[in-house]
Coordinates of C-alpha atoms in Angstrom, one line a residue:
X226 CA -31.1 -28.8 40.2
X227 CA -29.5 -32.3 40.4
X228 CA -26.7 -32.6 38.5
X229 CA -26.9 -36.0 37.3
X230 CA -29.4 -37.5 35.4
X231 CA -32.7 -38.4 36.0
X232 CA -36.1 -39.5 34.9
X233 CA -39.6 -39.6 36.9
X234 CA -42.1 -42.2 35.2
X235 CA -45.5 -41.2 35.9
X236 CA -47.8 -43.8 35.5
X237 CA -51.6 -42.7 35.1
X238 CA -52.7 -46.1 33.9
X239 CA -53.6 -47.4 30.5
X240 CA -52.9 -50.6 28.3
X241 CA -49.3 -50.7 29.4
X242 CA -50.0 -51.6 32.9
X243 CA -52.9 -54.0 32.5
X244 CA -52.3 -58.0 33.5
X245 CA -55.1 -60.6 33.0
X246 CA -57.6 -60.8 35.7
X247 CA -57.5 -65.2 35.9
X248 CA -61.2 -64.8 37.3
X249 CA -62.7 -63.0 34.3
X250 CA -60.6 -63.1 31.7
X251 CA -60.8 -58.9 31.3
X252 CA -57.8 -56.6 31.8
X253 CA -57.1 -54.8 34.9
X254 CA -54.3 -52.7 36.0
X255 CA -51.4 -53.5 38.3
X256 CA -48.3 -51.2 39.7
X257 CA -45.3 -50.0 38.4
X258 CA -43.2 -52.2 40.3
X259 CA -44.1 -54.8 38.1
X260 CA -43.8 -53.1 35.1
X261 CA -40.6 -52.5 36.0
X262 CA -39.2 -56.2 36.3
X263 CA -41.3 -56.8 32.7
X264 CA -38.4 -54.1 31.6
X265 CA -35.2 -54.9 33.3
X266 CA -33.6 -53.3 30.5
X267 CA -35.1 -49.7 31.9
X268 CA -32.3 -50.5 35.0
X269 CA -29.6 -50.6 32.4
X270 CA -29.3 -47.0 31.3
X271 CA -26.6 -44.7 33.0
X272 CA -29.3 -42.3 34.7
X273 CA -31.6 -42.9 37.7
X274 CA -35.0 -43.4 37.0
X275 CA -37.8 -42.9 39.5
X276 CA -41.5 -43.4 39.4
X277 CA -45.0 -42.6 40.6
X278 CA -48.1 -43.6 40.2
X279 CA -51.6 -42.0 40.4
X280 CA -53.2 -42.6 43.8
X281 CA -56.2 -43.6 41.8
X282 CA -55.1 -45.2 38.0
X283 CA -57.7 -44.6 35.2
X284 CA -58.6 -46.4 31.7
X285 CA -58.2 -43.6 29.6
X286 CA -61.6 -43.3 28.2
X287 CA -62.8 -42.2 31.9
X288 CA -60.6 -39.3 31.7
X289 CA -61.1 -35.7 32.7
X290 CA -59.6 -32.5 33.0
X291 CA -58.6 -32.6 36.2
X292 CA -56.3 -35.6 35.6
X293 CA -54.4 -32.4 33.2
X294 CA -53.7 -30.3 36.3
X295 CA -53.0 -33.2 38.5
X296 CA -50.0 -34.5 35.7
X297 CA -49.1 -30.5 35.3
X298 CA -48.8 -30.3 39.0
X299 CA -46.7 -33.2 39.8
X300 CA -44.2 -31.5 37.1
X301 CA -44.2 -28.5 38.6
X302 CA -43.1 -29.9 42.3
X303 CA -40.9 -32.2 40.7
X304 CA -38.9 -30.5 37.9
X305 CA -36.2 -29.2 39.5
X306 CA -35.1 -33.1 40.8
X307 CA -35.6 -34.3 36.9
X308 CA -34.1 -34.2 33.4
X309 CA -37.4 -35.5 31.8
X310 CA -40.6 -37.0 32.6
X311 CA -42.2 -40.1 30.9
X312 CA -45.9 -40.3 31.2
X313 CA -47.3 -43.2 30.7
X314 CA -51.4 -42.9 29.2
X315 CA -53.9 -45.2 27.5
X316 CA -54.2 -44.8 24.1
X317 CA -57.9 -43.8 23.5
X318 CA -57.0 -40.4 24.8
X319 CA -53.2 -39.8 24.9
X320 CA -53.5 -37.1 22.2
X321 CA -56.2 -35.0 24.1
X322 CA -53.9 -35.5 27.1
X323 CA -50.2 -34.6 25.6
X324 CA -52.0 -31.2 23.9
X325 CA -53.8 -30.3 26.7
X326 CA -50.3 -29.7 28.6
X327 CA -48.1 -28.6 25.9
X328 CA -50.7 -25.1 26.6
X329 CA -50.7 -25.5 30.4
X330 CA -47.6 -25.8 31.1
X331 CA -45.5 -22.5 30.4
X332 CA -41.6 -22.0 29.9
X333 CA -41.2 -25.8 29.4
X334 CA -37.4 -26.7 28.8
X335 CA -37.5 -30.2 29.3
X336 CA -39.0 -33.1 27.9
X337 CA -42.2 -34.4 28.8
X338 CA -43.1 -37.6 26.4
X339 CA -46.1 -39.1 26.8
X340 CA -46.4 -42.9 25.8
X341 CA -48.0 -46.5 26.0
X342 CA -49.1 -49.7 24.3
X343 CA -51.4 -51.4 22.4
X344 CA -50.5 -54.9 23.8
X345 CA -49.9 -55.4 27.9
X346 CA -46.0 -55.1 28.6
X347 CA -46.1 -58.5 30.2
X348 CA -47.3 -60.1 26.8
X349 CA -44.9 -61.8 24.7
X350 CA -45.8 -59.4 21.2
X351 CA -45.9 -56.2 23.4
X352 CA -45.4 -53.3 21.8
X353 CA -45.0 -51.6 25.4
X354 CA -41.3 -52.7 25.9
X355 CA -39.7 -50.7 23.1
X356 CA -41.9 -47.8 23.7
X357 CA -41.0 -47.4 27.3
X358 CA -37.3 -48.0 26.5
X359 CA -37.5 -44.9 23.7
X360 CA -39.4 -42.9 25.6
X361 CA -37.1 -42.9 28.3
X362 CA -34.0 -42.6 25.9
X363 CA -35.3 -39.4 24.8
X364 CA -36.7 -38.2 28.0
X365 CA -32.8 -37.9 29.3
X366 CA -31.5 -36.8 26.2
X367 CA -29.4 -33.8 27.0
X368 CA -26.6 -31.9 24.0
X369 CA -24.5 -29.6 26.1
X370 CA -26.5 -29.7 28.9
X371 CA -29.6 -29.1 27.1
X372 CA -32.2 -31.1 27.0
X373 CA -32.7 -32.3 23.2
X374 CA -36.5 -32.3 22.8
X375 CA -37.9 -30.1 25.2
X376 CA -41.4 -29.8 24.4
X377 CA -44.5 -32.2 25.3
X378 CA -44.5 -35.1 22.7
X379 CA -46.2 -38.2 22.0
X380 CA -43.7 -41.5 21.6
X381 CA -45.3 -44.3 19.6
X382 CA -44.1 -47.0 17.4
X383 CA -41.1 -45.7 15.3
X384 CA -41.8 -42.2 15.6
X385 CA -41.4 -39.0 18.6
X386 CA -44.4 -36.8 17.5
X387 CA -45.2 -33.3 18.5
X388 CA -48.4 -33.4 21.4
X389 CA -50.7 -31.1 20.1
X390 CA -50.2 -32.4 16.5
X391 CA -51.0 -36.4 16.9
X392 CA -53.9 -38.0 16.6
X393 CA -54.8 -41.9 17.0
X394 CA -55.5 -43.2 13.8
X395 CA -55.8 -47.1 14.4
X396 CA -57.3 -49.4 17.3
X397 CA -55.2 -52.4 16.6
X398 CA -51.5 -51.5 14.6
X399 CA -48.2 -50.6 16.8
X400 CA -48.1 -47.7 14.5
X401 CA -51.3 -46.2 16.2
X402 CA -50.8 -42.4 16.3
X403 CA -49.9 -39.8 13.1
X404 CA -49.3 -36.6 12.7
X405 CA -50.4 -35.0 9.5
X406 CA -49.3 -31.8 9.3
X407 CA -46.1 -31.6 11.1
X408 CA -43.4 -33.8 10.5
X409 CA -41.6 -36.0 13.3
X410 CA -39.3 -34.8 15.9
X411 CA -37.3 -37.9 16.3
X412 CA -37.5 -41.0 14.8
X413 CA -36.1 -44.8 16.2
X414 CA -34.3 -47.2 14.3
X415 CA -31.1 -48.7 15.4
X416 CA -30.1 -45.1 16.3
X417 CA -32.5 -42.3 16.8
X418 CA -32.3 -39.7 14.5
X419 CA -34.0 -36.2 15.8
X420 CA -35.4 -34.1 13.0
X421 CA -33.9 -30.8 15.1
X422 CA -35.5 -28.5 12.4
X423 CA -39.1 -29.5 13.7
X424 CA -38.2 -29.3 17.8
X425 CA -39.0 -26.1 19.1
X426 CA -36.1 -24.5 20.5
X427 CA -37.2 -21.2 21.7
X428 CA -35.2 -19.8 24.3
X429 CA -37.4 -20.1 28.0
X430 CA -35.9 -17.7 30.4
X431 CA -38.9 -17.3 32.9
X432 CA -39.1 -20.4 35.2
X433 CA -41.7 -22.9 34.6
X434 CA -45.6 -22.1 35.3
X435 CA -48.9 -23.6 34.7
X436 CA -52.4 -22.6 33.8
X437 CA -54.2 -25.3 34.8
X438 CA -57.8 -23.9 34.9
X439 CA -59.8 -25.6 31.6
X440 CA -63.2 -24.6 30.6
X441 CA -65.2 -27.9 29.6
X442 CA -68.3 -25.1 28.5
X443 CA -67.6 -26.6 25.1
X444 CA -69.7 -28.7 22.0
X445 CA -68.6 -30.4 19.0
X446 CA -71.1 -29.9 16.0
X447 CA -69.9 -32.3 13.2
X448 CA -71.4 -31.2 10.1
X449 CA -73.0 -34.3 7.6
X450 CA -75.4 -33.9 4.4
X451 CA -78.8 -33.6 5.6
X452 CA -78.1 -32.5 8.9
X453 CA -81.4 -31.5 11.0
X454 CA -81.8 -28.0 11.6
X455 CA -82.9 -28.7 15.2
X456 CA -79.8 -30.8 15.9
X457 CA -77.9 -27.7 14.9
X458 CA -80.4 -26.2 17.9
X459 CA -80.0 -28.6 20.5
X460 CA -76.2 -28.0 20.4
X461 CA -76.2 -23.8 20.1
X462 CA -79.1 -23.8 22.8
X463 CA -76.9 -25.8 25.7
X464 CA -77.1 -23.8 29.0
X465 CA -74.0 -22.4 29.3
X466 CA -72.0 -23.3 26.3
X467 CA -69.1 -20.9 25.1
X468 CA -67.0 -22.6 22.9
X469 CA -68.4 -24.4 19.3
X470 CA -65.8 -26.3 17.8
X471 CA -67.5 -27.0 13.8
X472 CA -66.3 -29.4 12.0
X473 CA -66.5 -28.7 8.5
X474 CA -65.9 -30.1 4.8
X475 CA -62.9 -30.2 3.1
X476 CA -61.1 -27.0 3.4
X477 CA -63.8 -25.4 5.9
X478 CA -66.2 -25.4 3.8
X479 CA -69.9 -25.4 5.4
X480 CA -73.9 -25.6 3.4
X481 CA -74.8 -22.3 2.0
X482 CA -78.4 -22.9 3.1
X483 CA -79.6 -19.7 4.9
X484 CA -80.8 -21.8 7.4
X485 CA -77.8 -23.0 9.0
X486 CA -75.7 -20.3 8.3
X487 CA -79.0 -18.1 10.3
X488 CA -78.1 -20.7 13.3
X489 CA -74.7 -19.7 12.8
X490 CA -75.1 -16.1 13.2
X491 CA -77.3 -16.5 16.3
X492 CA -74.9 -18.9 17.5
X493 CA -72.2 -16.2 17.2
X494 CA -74.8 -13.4 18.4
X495 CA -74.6 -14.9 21.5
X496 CA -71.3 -14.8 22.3
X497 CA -70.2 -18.2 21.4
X498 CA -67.0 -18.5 20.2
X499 CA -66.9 -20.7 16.8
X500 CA -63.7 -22.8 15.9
X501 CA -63.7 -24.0 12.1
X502 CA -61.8 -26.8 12.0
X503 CA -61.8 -29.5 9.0
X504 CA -63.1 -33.4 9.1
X505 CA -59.8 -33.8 7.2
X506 CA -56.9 -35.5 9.1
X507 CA -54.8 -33.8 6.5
X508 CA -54.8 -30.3 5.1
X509 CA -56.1 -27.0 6.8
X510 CA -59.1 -25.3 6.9
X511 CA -58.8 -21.3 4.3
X512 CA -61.6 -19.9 4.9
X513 CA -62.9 -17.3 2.3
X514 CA -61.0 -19.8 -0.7
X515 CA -64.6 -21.1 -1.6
X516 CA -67.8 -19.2 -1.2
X517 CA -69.2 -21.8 1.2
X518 CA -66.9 -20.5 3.8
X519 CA -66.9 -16.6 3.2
X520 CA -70.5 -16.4 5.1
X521 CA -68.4 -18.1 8.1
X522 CA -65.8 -15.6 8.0
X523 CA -68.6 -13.4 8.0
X524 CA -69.9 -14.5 11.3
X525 CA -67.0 -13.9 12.9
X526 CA -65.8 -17.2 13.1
X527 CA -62.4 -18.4 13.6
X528 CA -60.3 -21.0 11.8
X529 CA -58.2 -23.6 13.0
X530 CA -56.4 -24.0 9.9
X531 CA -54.2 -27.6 10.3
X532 CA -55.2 -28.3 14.0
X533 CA -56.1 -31.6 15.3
X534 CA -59.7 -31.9 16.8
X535 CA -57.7 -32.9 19.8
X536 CA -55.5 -29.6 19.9
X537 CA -58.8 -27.7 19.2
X538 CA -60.9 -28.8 22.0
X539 CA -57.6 -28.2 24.8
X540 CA -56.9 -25.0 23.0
X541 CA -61.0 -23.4 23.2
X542 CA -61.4 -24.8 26.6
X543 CA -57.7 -23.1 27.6
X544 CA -58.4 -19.8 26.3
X545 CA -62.3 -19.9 27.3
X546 CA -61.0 -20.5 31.2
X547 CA -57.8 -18.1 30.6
X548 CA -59.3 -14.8 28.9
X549 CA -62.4 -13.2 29.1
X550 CA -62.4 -10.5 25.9
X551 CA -63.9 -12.3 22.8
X552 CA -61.8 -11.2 20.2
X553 CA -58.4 -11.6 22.5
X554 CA -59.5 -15.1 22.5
X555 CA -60.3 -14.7 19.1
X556 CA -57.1 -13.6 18.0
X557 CA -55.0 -16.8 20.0
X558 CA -57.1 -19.1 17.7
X559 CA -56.3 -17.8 15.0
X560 CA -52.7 -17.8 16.4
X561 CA -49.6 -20.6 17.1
X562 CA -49.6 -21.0 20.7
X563 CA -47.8 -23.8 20.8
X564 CA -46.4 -24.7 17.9
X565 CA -49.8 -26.2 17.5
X566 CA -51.0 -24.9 13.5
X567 CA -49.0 -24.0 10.8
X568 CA -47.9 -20.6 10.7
X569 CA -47.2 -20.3 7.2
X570 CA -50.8 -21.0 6.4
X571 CA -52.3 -18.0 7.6
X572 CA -53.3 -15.1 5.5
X573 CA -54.2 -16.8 3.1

């Protein structure tokens, strides 16, 4: 392992990197080279920083799986040369991104902070300068040789969230991403001050590993009044699906109609795996509090309790691809992998 320190931008496109095509007028991406020179500050800071970029740079909104095992591979062949890595995403799917690795990646003891913009850095409002600037900051942030937040996190604005608990809540503010049930691991002012209570600290003494497989054999059902029993069908009768992700009222609550909850135990019959997770951005899903979600229980199906949807589809299609037994992936839903529900909340 070097002995100084180091950071490794990786750049998989996004906002941050985008300059103004003159010929049409729409955004396109351009390399890190440049992004670099928009920064001259970045060459300032007493560590080395490195970067690479993507052999082929996405918008985020074309994203897939395999971009996840690409970023966790990349880490893995290059973790021994850094302190921290920086990755640098578009915004419309940074959250789906920075949860998907904080489960793939296994015995992680450094940081790796995922981050962007709203505004291209080479505009003269960008939000992109400060962000990279932090995110590196924190990135090489080491207390006795150790580094400070070593966990996958989402940099944004003022704040240093946890990965698998943000979600993008706005298209336009600098203040784009929350987190609603976990507090902030850092936050940035003139100083940044790390809330060391909320950083996960759990001692790592295998080397770091990756799962990388994801199963995508997944639906979202998003329940609404007056939903159509044969939209309820369409989704449960998709060849091959696994993995339902629900997404109920309140505090998991679902219709009482026998109808539904008769889809709902075929569903379940046939060896799909049902997540309850809340519409709420706040709160957590207690199943069995309100009669309207006893019959779920019932069925066997699990709750998420205060997971993001995010964190809920990377979780299902991680355990789907990782374990085989139902109720072994029954019992890691219903369990803190990550640090990514509230443990306190269960048993309720």
């Amino acid at each position: 392992m070097t002995m100084t320190k180091s950071v490794l931008i990786i750049y998989t496109g996004g906002t941050i990197g985008m300059v103004n095509d003159p010929a049409t007028g729409a955004l396109c991406p351009f390399d890190f080279e440049q992004i670099a020179k928009a920064v001259p500050e970045i060459r300032e800071f007493g560590f080395s920083i490195n970067s690479y970029t993507l052999p082929e740079i996405i918008d985020s909104s074309d994203l897939k799986p395999a971009l996840w095992a690409d970023l966790c591979q990349i880490i893995l062949d290059k973790y021994d040369q850094y302190s921290g890595f920086v990755i640098l995403h578009g915004t419309d799917t940074m959250a789906y991104s920075a949860a998907a690795l904080s489960f793939m990646l296994n015995n992680l003891t450094k940081p790796v902070v995922f981050t962007g913009s709203q505004l291209p850095i080479g505009t003269i409002r960008t939000d992109g300068r400060e962000n990279l600037i932090a995110a590196l900051e924190i990135a090489a942030a080491t207390i006795e040789g150790k580094a400070v937040v070593p966990e996958v996190c989402i940099l944004f604005g003022a704040k240093l969230f946890r990965g698998n608990r943000t979600t993008k809540i706005n298209a336009e503010s600098f203040d784009a991403f929350q987190s609603f049930n976990y507090p902030p691991l850092a936050e940035i002012g003139i100083h940044i001050h790390y809330n060391y209570g909320a950083i996960d600290y759990t001692p790592r003494t295998e080397p770091i590993g990756a799962f990388t497989e994801m199963n995508t054999n997944i639906a979202i059902l998003q329940l609404f009044p007056g939903i159509r029993p044969e939209l309820i069908d369409a989704v449960i009768q998709t060849p091959g699906l696994r993995g339902l992700i629900l997404e109920t009222y309140g505090s998991g609550n679902a219709p009482t109609d026998r109808c539904f909850l008769e889809k709902i135990k075929e569903a379940s019959q046939k060896g799909i795996i049902i997540y309850n997770v809340t519409q709420c951005q706040g709160g957590t899903v207690e199943m069995g509090r309100y009669e309207t979600s006893r019959e779920l229980l019932n069925y066997g199906v699990s709750s998420g309790y205060d997971i993001t949807m995010e964190a809920a589809v990377c979780k299902m299609m991680y355990l789907l691809e990782k374990y085989r037994d139902a109720n072994e992936i029954k019992k890691y839903l219903n369990s803190s992998i990550k640090g990514e529900i509230t443990m306190n909340h269960i048993g309720f």
